[in-house]
mmCIF file of C-alpha atoms and ligand atoms in Angstrom:
data_model
loop_
_atom_site.group_PDB
_atom_site.id
_atom_site.type_symbol
_atom_site.label_atom_id
_atom_site.label_comp_id
_atom_site.label_asym_id
_atom_site.label_seq_id
_atom_site.Cartn_x
_atom_site.Cartn_y
_atom_site.Cartn_z
ATOM 1 C CA UNK A 1 130.100 -9.331 50.915
ATOM 2 C CA UNK A 2 132.939 -10.212 48.541
ATOM 3 C CA UNK A 3 134.857 -13.406 49.196
ATOM 4 C CA UNK A 4 137.687 -13.011 51.713
ATOM 5 C CA UNK A 5 141.125 -14.082 50.545
ATOM 6 C CA UNK A 6 143.174 -14.413 53.717
ATOM 7 C CA UNK A 7 146.906 -13.883 53.512
ATOM 8 C CA UNK A 8 147.563 -15.570 56.836
ATOM 9 C CA UNK A 9 145.129 -18.017 58.381
ATOM 10 C CA UNK A 10 144.863 -20.648 61.057
ATOM 11 C CA UNK A 11 142.311 -23.385 60.632
ATOM 12 C CA UNK A 12 141.032 -25.600 63.419
ATOM 13 C CA UNK A 13 144.179 -25.119 65.479
ATOM 14 C CA UNK A 14 144.354 -26.992 68.762
ATOM 15 C CA UNK A 15 147.260 -26.795 71.178
ATOM 16 C CA UNK A 16 147.674 -28.558 74.492
ATOM 17 C CA UNK A 17 150.502 -28.665 77.013
ATOM 18 C CA UNK A 18 151.189 -31.709 79.106
ATOM 19 C CA UNK A 19 150.953 -31.307 82.849
ATOM 20 C CA UNK A 20 153.248 -32.973 85.381
ATOM 21 C CA UNK A 21 151.924 -36.277 86.781
ATOM 22 C CA UNK A 22 150.119 -35.821 90.061
ATOM 23 C CA UNK A 23 151.289 -39.277 91.269
ATOM 24 C CA UNK A 24 153.905 -41.755 90.069
ATOM 25 C CA UNK A 25 151.469 -44.078 88.270
ATOM 26 C CA UNK A 26 148.797 -41.568 87.258
ATOM 27 C CA UNK A 27 148.591 -40.822 83.533
ATOM 28 C CA UNK A 28 150.087 -37.462 82.534
ATOM 29 C CA UNK A 29 147.361 -34.846 82.236
ATOM 30 C CA UNK A 30 147.112 -32.207 79.581
ATOM 31 C CA UNK A 31 145.847 -28.659 79.409
ATOM 32 C CA UNK A 32 144.181 -27.384 76.255
ATOM 33 C CA UNK A 33 145.339 -23.820 75.599
ATOM 34 C CA UNK A 34 143.732 -23.413 72.171
ATOM 35 C CA UNK A 35 140.720 -25.373 71.026
ATOM 36 C CA UNK A 36 139.728 -25.573 67.313
ATOM 37 C CA UNK A 37 140.703 -21.984 66.501
ATOM 38 C CA UNK A 38 139.900 -20.370 63.152
ATOM 39 C CA UNK A 39 141.489 -16.975 62.642
ATOM 40 C CA UNK A 40 142.698 -15.022 59.612
ATOM 41 C CA UNK A 41 143.808 -11.706 58.191
ATOM 42 C CA UNK A 42 143.778 -10.284 54.659
ATOM 43 C CA UNK A 43 146.142 -7.733 53.081
ATOM 44 C CA UNK A 44 145.227 -4.173 54.039
ATOM 45 C CA UNK A 45 143.067 -5.384 56.912
ATOM 46 C CA UNK A 46 143.457 -4.921 60.663
ATOM 47 C CA UNK A 47 141.936 -7.667 62.760
ATOM 48 C CA UNK A 48 141.837 -7.825 66.526
ATOM 49 C CA UNK A 49 142.061 -10.569 69.097
ATOM 50 C CA UNK A 50 140.897 -9.687 72.564
ATOM 51 C CA UNK A 51 140.576 -11.702 75.728
ATOM 52 C CA UNK A 52 141.414 -11.860 79.396
ATOM 53 C CA UNK A 53 144.824 -12.766 80.764
ATOM 54 C CA UNK A 54 145.515 -16.462 80.199
ATOM 55 C CA UNK A 55 142.904 -16.792 77.425
ATOM 56 C CA UNK A 56 145.542 -18.026 74.960
ATOM 57 C CA UNK A 57 146.361 -14.862 72.974
ATOM 58 C CA UNK A 58 150.145 -15.140 73.073
ATOM 59 C CA UNK A 59 150.019 -18.859 72.331
ATOM 60 C CA UNK A 60 147.901 -18.044 69.285
ATOM 61 C CA UNK A 61 150.475 -15.475 68.073
ATOM 62 C CA UNK A 62 153.311 -17.956 68.551
ATOM 63 C CA UNK A 63 151.486 -20.450 66.352
ATOM 64 C CA UNK A 64 150.405 -17.833 63.805
ATOM 65 C CA UNK A 65 154.008 -16.665 63.370
ATOM 66 C CA UNK A 66 155.376 -20.202 63.100
ATOM 67 C CA UNK A 67 157.343 -20.064 66.372
ATOM 68 C CA UNK A 68 155.363 -22.988 67.735
ATOM 69 C CA UNK A 69 153.867 -25.934 65.887
ATOM 70 C CA UNK A 70 150.249 -26.718 66.707
ATOM 71 C CA UNK A 71 149.242 -30.177 67.821
ATOM 72 C CA UNK A 72 146.550 -30.218 65.179
ATOM 73 C CA UNK A 73 145.158 -27.868 62.575
ATOM 74 C CA UNK A 74 146.854 -25.759 59.924
ATOM 75 C CA UNK A 75 148.580 -22.421 59.523
ATOM 76 C CA UNK A 76 148.352 -21.175 55.937
ATOM 77 C CA UNK A 77 150.321 -18.351 54.396
ATOM 78 C CA UNK A 78 149.144 -17.305 50.933
ATOM 79 C CA UNK A 79 147.349 -20.638 50.776
ATOM 80 C CA UNK A 80 150.377 -22.798 51.660
ATOM 81 C CA UNK A 81 150.594 -24.794 54.903
ATOM 82 C CA UNK A 82 153.730 -23.412 56.583
ATOM 83 C CA UNK A 83 154.534 -26.755 58.191
ATOM 84 C CA UNK A 84 154.568 -28.635 54.905
ATOM 85 C CA UNK A 85 156.134 -25.798 52.887
ATOM 86 C CA UNK A 86 159.484 -26.209 51.152
ATOM 87 C CA UNK A 87 162.557 -24.289 52.269
ATOM 88 C CA UNK A 88 162.028 -21.350 49.908
ATOM 89 C CA UNK A 89 158.402 -20.961 51.004
ATOM 90 C CA UNK A 90 159.449 -21.112 54.682
ATOM 91 C CA UNK A 91 162.044 -18.396 54.089
ATOM 92 C CA UNK A 92 159.531 -16.109 52.420
ATOM 93 C CA UNK A 93 157.042 -16.762 55.246
ATOM 94 C CA UNK A 94 159.647 -15.795 57.859
ATOM 95 C CA UNK A 95 160.219 -12.461 56.097
ATOM 96 C CA UNK A 96 156.563 -11.820 55.374
ATOM 97 C CA UNK A 97 155.239 -12.207 58.922
ATOM 98 C CA UNK A 98 156.837 -10.027 61.594
ATOM 99 C CA UNK A 99 156.035 -9.422 65.250
ATOM 100 C CA UNK A 100 155.850 -6.367 67.482
ATOM 101 C CA UNK A 101 156.039 -7.181 71.167
ATOM 102 C CA UNK A 102 154.568 -5.509 74.209
ATOM 103 C CA UNK A 103 157.585 -3.926 75.797
ATOM 104 C CA UNK A 104 160.160 -2.260 73.526
ATOM 105 C CA UNK A 105 162.521 -1.718 76.471
ATOM 106 C CA UNK A 106 162.938 -5.450 76.837
ATOM 107 C CA UNK A 107 162.713 -6.331 73.132
ATOM 108 C CA UNK A 108 165.559 -3.924 72.155
ATOM 109 C CA UNK A 109 169.128 -4.633 73.294
ATOM 110 C CA UNK A 110 170.248 -1.638 75.450
ATOM 111 C CA UNK A 111 173.870 -1.943 74.255
ATOM 112 C CA UNK A 112 173.002 -1.886 70.575
ATOM 113 C CA UNK A 113 172.657 1.325 68.564
ATOM 114 C CA UNK A 114 169.232 1.676 66.967
ATOM 115 C CA UNK A 115 170.739 1.400 63.461
ATOM 116 C CA UNK A 116 172.353 -1.924 64.335
ATOM 117 C CA UNK A 117 169.138 -3.182 65.926
ATOM 118 C CA UNK A 118 167.165 -2.301 62.803
ATOM 119 C CA UNK A 119 169.617 -4.193 60.607
ATOM 120 C CA UNK A 120 169.410 -7.305 62.782
ATOM 121 C CA UNK A 121 166.426 -8.888 60.955
ATOM 122 C CA UNK A 122 168.137 -8.262 57.603
ATOM 123 C CA UNK A 123 171.132 -10.232 58.832
ATOM 124 C CA UNK A 124 169.206 -13.075 60.452
ATOM 125 C CA UNK A 125 166.822 -13.398 57.494
ATOM 126 C CA UNK A 126 169.702 -13.027 55.005
ATOM 127 C CA UNK A 127 168.099 -10.186 53.075
ATOM 128 C CA UNK A 128 170.391 -8.531 50.547
ATOM 129 C CA UNK A 129 170.095 -5.069 49.014
ATOM 130 C CA UNK A 130 170.650 -1.411 49.826
ATOM 131 C CA UNK A 131 170.218 -1.504 53.594
ATOM 132 C CA UNK A 132 170.934 2.187 54.136
ATOM 133 C CA UNK A 133 168.167 3.136 51.728
ATOM 134 C CA UNK A 134 165.847 0.694 53.485
ATOM 135 C CA UNK A 135 166.707 2.147 56.913
ATOM 136 C CA UNK A 136 165.797 5.622 55.699
ATOM 137 C CA UNK A 137 162.530 4.455 54.123
ATOM 138 C CA UNK A 138 161.459 2.692 57.284
ATOM 139 C CA UNK A 139 162.361 5.613 59.572
ATOM 140 C CA UNK A 140 160.183 7.835 57.372
ATOM 141 C CA UNK A 141 157.337 5.324 57.605
ATOM 142 C CA UNK A 142 157.364 5.389 61.412
ATOM 143 C CA UNK A 143 158.053 9.105 61.724
ATOM 144 C CA UNK A 144 161.556 9.045 63.218
ATOM 145 C CA UNK A 145 164.530 11.206 62.373
ATOM 146 C CA UNK A 146 167.643 9.665 60.779
ATOM 147 C CA UNK A 147 169.697 10.756 63.782
ATOM 148 C CA UNK A 148 167.930 7.940 65.679
ATOM 149 C CA UNK A 149 170.222 5.406 63.985
ATOM 150 C CA UNK A 150 173.280 6.482 65.972
ATOM 151 C CA UNK A 151 171.531 6.581 69.330
ATOM 152 C CA UNK A 152 170.899 3.978 72.037
ATOM 153 C CA UNK A 153 167.507 2.796 73.330
ATOM 154 C CA UNK A 154 167.804 4.602 76.703
ATOM 155 C CA UNK A 155 167.809 7.942 74.849
ATOM 156 C CA UNK A 156 164.208 7.437 73.712
ATOM 157 C CA UNK A 157 160.780 7.656 75.323
ATOM 158 C CA UNK A 158 158.532 4.592 75.468
ATOM 159 C CA UNK A 159 156.447 5.765 72.510
ATOM 160 C CA UNK A 160 159.534 6.416 70.367
ATOM 161 C CA UNK A 161 160.955 3.036 71.339
ATOM 162 C CA UNK A 162 157.780 1.331 70.191
ATOM 163 C CA UNK A 163 158.163 3.191 66.856
ATOM 164 C CA UNK A 164 161.689 1.758 66.671
ATOM 165 C CA UNK A 165 160.372 -1.739 67.377
ATOM 166 C CA UNK A 166 157.775 -1.269 64.629
ATOM 167 C CA UNK A 167 160.516 -0.003 62.293
ATOM 168 C CA UNK A 168 162.554 -3.127 62.985
ATOM 169 C CA UNK A 169 159.547 -5.302 62.177
ATOM 170 C CA UNK A 170 159.057 -3.376 58.916
ATOM 171 C CA UNK A 171 162.670 -3.741 57.749
ATOM 172 C CA UNK A 172 162.142 -7.100 55.936
ATOM 173 C CA UNK A 173 159.164 -5.537 54.093
ATOM 174 C CA UNK A 174 156.602 -7.851 55.694
ATOM 175 C CA UNK A 175 153.054 -8.376 54.476
ATOM 176 C CA UNK A 176 151.630 -9.083 57.940
ATOM 177 C CA UNK A 177 152.443 -7.549 61.329
ATOM 178 C CA UNK A 178 151.413 -9.400 64.455
ATOM 179 C CA UNK A 179 151.359 -7.024 67.433
ATOM 180 C CA UNK A 180 150.910 -8.610 70.887
ATOM 181 C CA UNK A 181 149.770 -5.911 73.358
ATOM 182 C CA UNK A 182 151.848 -3.249 71.550
ATOM 183 C CA UNK A 183 150.624 -0.304 73.625
ATOM 184 C CA UNK A 184 149.828 -1.756 77.033
ATOM 185 C CA UNK A 185 153.279 -0.830 78.387
ATOM 186 C CA UNK A 186 152.865 2.795 77.227
ATOM 187 C CA UNK A 187 151.318 5.843 78.904
ATOM 188 C CA UNK A 188 147.687 6.334 77.918
ATOM 189 C CA UNK A 189 148.596 9.761 76.497
ATOM 190 C CA UNK A 190 150.908 8.260 73.854
ATOM 191 C CA UNK A 191 149.009 5.032 73.165
ATOM 192 C CA UNK A 192 146.829 6.753 70.541
ATOM 193 C CA UNK A 193 149.877 7.936 68.566
ATOM 194 C CA UNK A 194 151.194 4.398 68.228
ATOM 195 C CA UNK A 195 147.733 3.062 67.355
ATOM 196 C CA UNK A 196 147.354 5.744 64.672
ATOM 197 C CA UNK A 197 150.759 4.824 63.274
ATOM 198 C CA UNK A 198 149.713 1.169 62.994
ATOM 199 C CA UNK A 199 146.468 2.169 61.269
ATOM 200 C CA UNK A 200 148.371 4.355 58.788
ATOM 201 C CA UNK A 201 150.780 1.519 58.006
ATOM 202 C CA UNK A 202 147.915 -0.865 57.270
ATOM 203 C CA UNK A 203 146.471 1.645 54.804
ATOM 204 C CA UNK A 204 149.694 2.930 53.221
ATOM 205 C CA UNK A 205 151.547 -0.387 52.908
ATOM 206 C CA UNK A 206 148.516 -2.649 52.389
ATOM 207 C CA UNK A 207 149.687 -4.579 55.446
ATOM 208 C CA UNK A 208 147.699 -7.184 57.274
ATOM 209 C CA UNK A 209 147.674 -6.375 60.990
ATOM 210 C CA UNK A 210 146.830 -8.768 63.788
ATOM 211 C CA UNK A 211 146.348 -6.659 66.876
ATOM 212 C CA UNK A 212 146.160 -8.396 70.241
ATOM 213 C CA UNK A 213 145.154 -6.862 73.544
ATOM 214 C CA UNK A 214 143.126 -7.500 76.659
ATOM 215 C CA UNK A 215 141.475 -4.066 76.325
ATOM 216 C CA UNK A 216 138.497 -4.082 73.958
ATOM 217 C CA UNK A 217 138.528 -0.293 73.443
ATOM 218 C CA UNK A 218 142.126 -0.339 72.174
ATOM 219 C CA UNK A 219 141.392 -3.234 69.814
ATOM 220 C CA UNK A 220 138.164 -1.630 68.620
ATOM 221 C CA UNK A 221 139.937 1.635 67.817
ATOM 222 C CA UNK A 222 142.539 -0.078 65.676
ATOM 223 C CA UNK A 223 140.749 -2.879 63.841
ATOM 224 C CA UNK A 224 137.707 -3.531 61.669
ATOM 225 C CA UNK A 225 136.971 -7.070 62.860
ATOM 226 C CA UNK A 226 137.494 -8.509 66.321
ATOM 227 C CA UNK A 227 137.613 -12.067 67.634
ATOM 228 C CA UNK A 228 136.987 -12.575 71.320
ATOM 229 C CA UNK A 229 138.940 -15.448 72.868
ATOM 230 C CA UNK A 230 138.155 -17.028 76.226
ATOM 231 C CA UNK A 231 139.748 -20.160 77.703
ATOM 232 C CA UNK A 232 141.263 -21.052 74.340
ATOM 233 C CA UNK A 233 138.089 -20.745 72.264
ATOM 234 C CA UNK A 234 136.848 -18.000 69.962
ATOM 235 C CA UNK A 235 133.517 -17.114 71.561
ATOM 236 C CA UNK A 236 132.467 -14.260 69.293
ATOM 237 C CA UNK A 237 133.566 -12.488 66.098
ATOM 238 C CA UNK A 238 132.207 -9.138 64.989
ATOM 239 C CA UNK A 239 132.787 -5.548 64.036
ATOM 240 C CA UNK A 240 133.906 -3.434 67.004
ATOM 241 C CA UNK A 241 130.723 -1.356 67.096
ATOM 242 C CA UNK A 242 128.554 -4.497 67.106
ATOM 243 C CA UNK A 243 130.550 -5.983 69.967
ATOM 244 C CA UNK A 244 130.202 -2.827 72.041
ATOM 245 C CA UNK A 245 126.521 -2.301 71.379
ATOM 246 C CA UNK A 246 125.239 -5.868 71.075
ATOM 247 C CA UNK A 247 127.697 -8.258 72.718
ATOM 248 C CA UNK A 248 126.258 -11.779 72.711
ATOM 249 C CA UNK A 249 128.855 -13.901 74.540
ATOM 250 C CA UNK A 250 129.065 -13.309 78.307
ATOM 251 C CA UNK A 251 132.865 -12.982 77.996
ATOM 252 C CA UNK A 252 132.397 -10.135 75.490
ATOM 253 C CA UNK A 253 129.975 -8.437 77.888
ATOM 254 C CA UNK A 254 132.621 -8.629 80.618
ATOM 255 C CA UNK A 255 135.187 -6.975 78.342
ATOM 256 C CA UNK A 256 132.711 -4.207 77.458
ATOM 257 C CA UNK A 257 131.930 -3.637 81.139
ATOM 258 C CA UNK A 258 135.662 -3.464 81.950
ATOM 259 C CA UNK A 259 136.146 -0.755 79.309
ATOM 260 C CA UNK A 260 133.194 1.289 80.578
ATOM 261 C CA UNK A 261 134.485 1.099 84.159
ATOM 262 C CA UNK A 262 137.978 2.213 83.164
ATOM 263 C CA UNK A 263 136.709 5.020 80.925
ATOM 264 C CA UNK A 264 134.379 6.507 83.513
ATOM 265 C CA UNK A 265 137.278 6.369 85.984
ATOM 266 C CA UNK A 266 139.591 8.201 83.592
ATOM 267 C CA UNK A 267 136.847 10.695 82.660
ATOM 268 C CA UNK A 268 137.857 11.647 79.185
ATOM 269 C CA UNK A 269 141.559 10.775 79.112
ATOM 270 C CA UNK A 270 140.990 7.402 77.467
ATOM 271 C CA UNK A 271 140.848 6.885 73.710
HETATM 272 N N1 ATP B 301 154.734 -23.626 77.488
HETATM 273 C C1 ATP B 301 153.642 -23.721 78.252
HETATM 274 N N2 ATP B 301 153.448 -24.790 79.055
HETATM 275 C C2 ATP B 301 152.342 -24.883 79.811
HETATM 276 N N3 ATP B 301 151.362 -23.965 79.860
HETATM 277 C C3 ATP B 301 151.492 -22.874 79.099
HETATM 278 C C4 ATP B 301 152.626 -22.682 78.250
HETATM 279 N N4 ATP B 301 152.467 -21.500 77.599
HETATM 280 C C5 ATP B 301 151.295 -20.984 78.024
HETATM 281 N N5 ATP B 301 150.704 -21.808 78.923
HETATM 282 C C6 ATP B 301 149.389 -21.587 79.562
HETATM 283 O O1 ATP B 301 148.456 -21.336 78.532
HETATM 284 C C7 ATP B 301 147.485 -20.385 78.933
HETATM 285 C C8 ATP B 301 147.413 -19.269 77.919
HETATM 286 O O2 ATP B 301 148.611 -18.521 77.965
HETATM 287 P P1 ATP B 301 148.861 -17.273 77.016
HETATM 288 O O3 ATP B 301 150.181 -16.695 77.379
HETATM 289 O O4 ATP B 301 148.662 -17.679 75.612
HETATM 290 O O5 ATP B 301 147.692 -16.287 77.463
HETATM 291 P P2 ATP B 301 147.453 -14.748 77.125
HETATM 292 O O6 ATP B 301 146.048 -14.633 76.671
HETATM 293 O O7 ATP B 301 148.514 -14.258 76.213
HETATM 294 O O8 ATP B 301 147.582 -14.038 78.541
HETATM 295 P P3 ATP B 301 148.132 -12.561 78.914
HETATM 296 O O9 ATP B 301 146.991 -11.610 78.643
HETATM 297 O O10 ATP B 301 148.412 -12.666 80.378
HETATM 298 O O11 ATP B 301 149.340 -12.279 78.100
HETATM 299 C C9 ATP B 301 147.899 -19.918 80.326
HETATM 300 O O12 ATP B 301 147.109 -20.621 81.254
HETATM 301 C C10 ATP B 301 149.345 -20.323 80.417
HETATM 302 O O13 ATP B 301 149.702 -20.582 81.753
HETATM 303 MG MG1 MG B 302 149.952 -12.727 76.343
#
C-alpha cells in the first residue's frame, strides 16, 4: 500500500465534559466523550464513521471542523495544527473544510431565498470573486436548475433541499466535506440519490468526504474505509466488505445485525 497523505487528520484526540457536582463538597466529575481518537481523510477519499447514538460522532465532527477545541490531541489540516496555525492558515482551513448537516429543513433559513442562502458562506468567509458564476457552477455540480436561486426552501422536497445544503457547503470550494447523518432525515427512496451525488463529488472534485451515520449499510455504500466508534473509542477500522463479512469488535457485529434486521424487514427497498 502506498503511504497515505491525509489532508485532514485528528491524532490522539481526547475530549471530556465536566459533570455537575453530586454534592456540595464532592469533586466535580467528568465524562470522557472521545478517548485517544485517530481519524483521517485524504483528498479524493470517502471515509466513514459509524456508531450508535451517543457514541461521540457529532462531537468528533465538531472537533474535526474546528468548532470545538479538544482537551488533548491534535487536529491537522495539510500537516498544520489548526490550533497553533496563524490567521491566514486558519482562514484557509475554515474555507477548506465544510459541513453538511442532517436536516436541511432546519439548517436552511425558511425566509431566505436559496440564492441568498448559497451566498451566505461567501459573505461570512469573506470570499471575493464572481459569485454568480460560482452559483451556477455549484448548481450544476449538485444537479439543480438555476431557477432554484429565486425560490424558498418550502418549495423543495427533502432530497432537493439536501442538494441545496450540499451546494452551500461547496460554494467556498472546499477540499473536505464533513457530512453528519446527511440522509437519515430523508425517505429511503431518495437516500440513494443523495449518496450517489456525494460519491460523484468525491470523484469529480477530488474531495475528501467524512461520512457519519449510525447505519452501517449507508456508510458502507458511500465510503471505502470505515471506522467504528463506540463509547468514544474507535473499536475497529476496515473496508466496508470486511466489516460486513468478518466483523471483529462486538460493537461492529451489533451494527451488522441491525442492518440485516432492517433489510429483511424492508425486503428489497433498502440500498
Ligand atoms: N456539551 C456537552 N456537555 C456534556 N455532554 C455532552 C456534550 N455534548 C455531547 N455530550 C455527550 O457526549 C456523548 C456523545 O454525544 P454525540 O452527540 O457526540 O453522540 P453521537 O454519536 O453524535 O449521537 P447521535 O447518533 O445520537 O447523534 C453523549 O453522551 C452526549 O450526551
Ligand atoms: Mg450525532
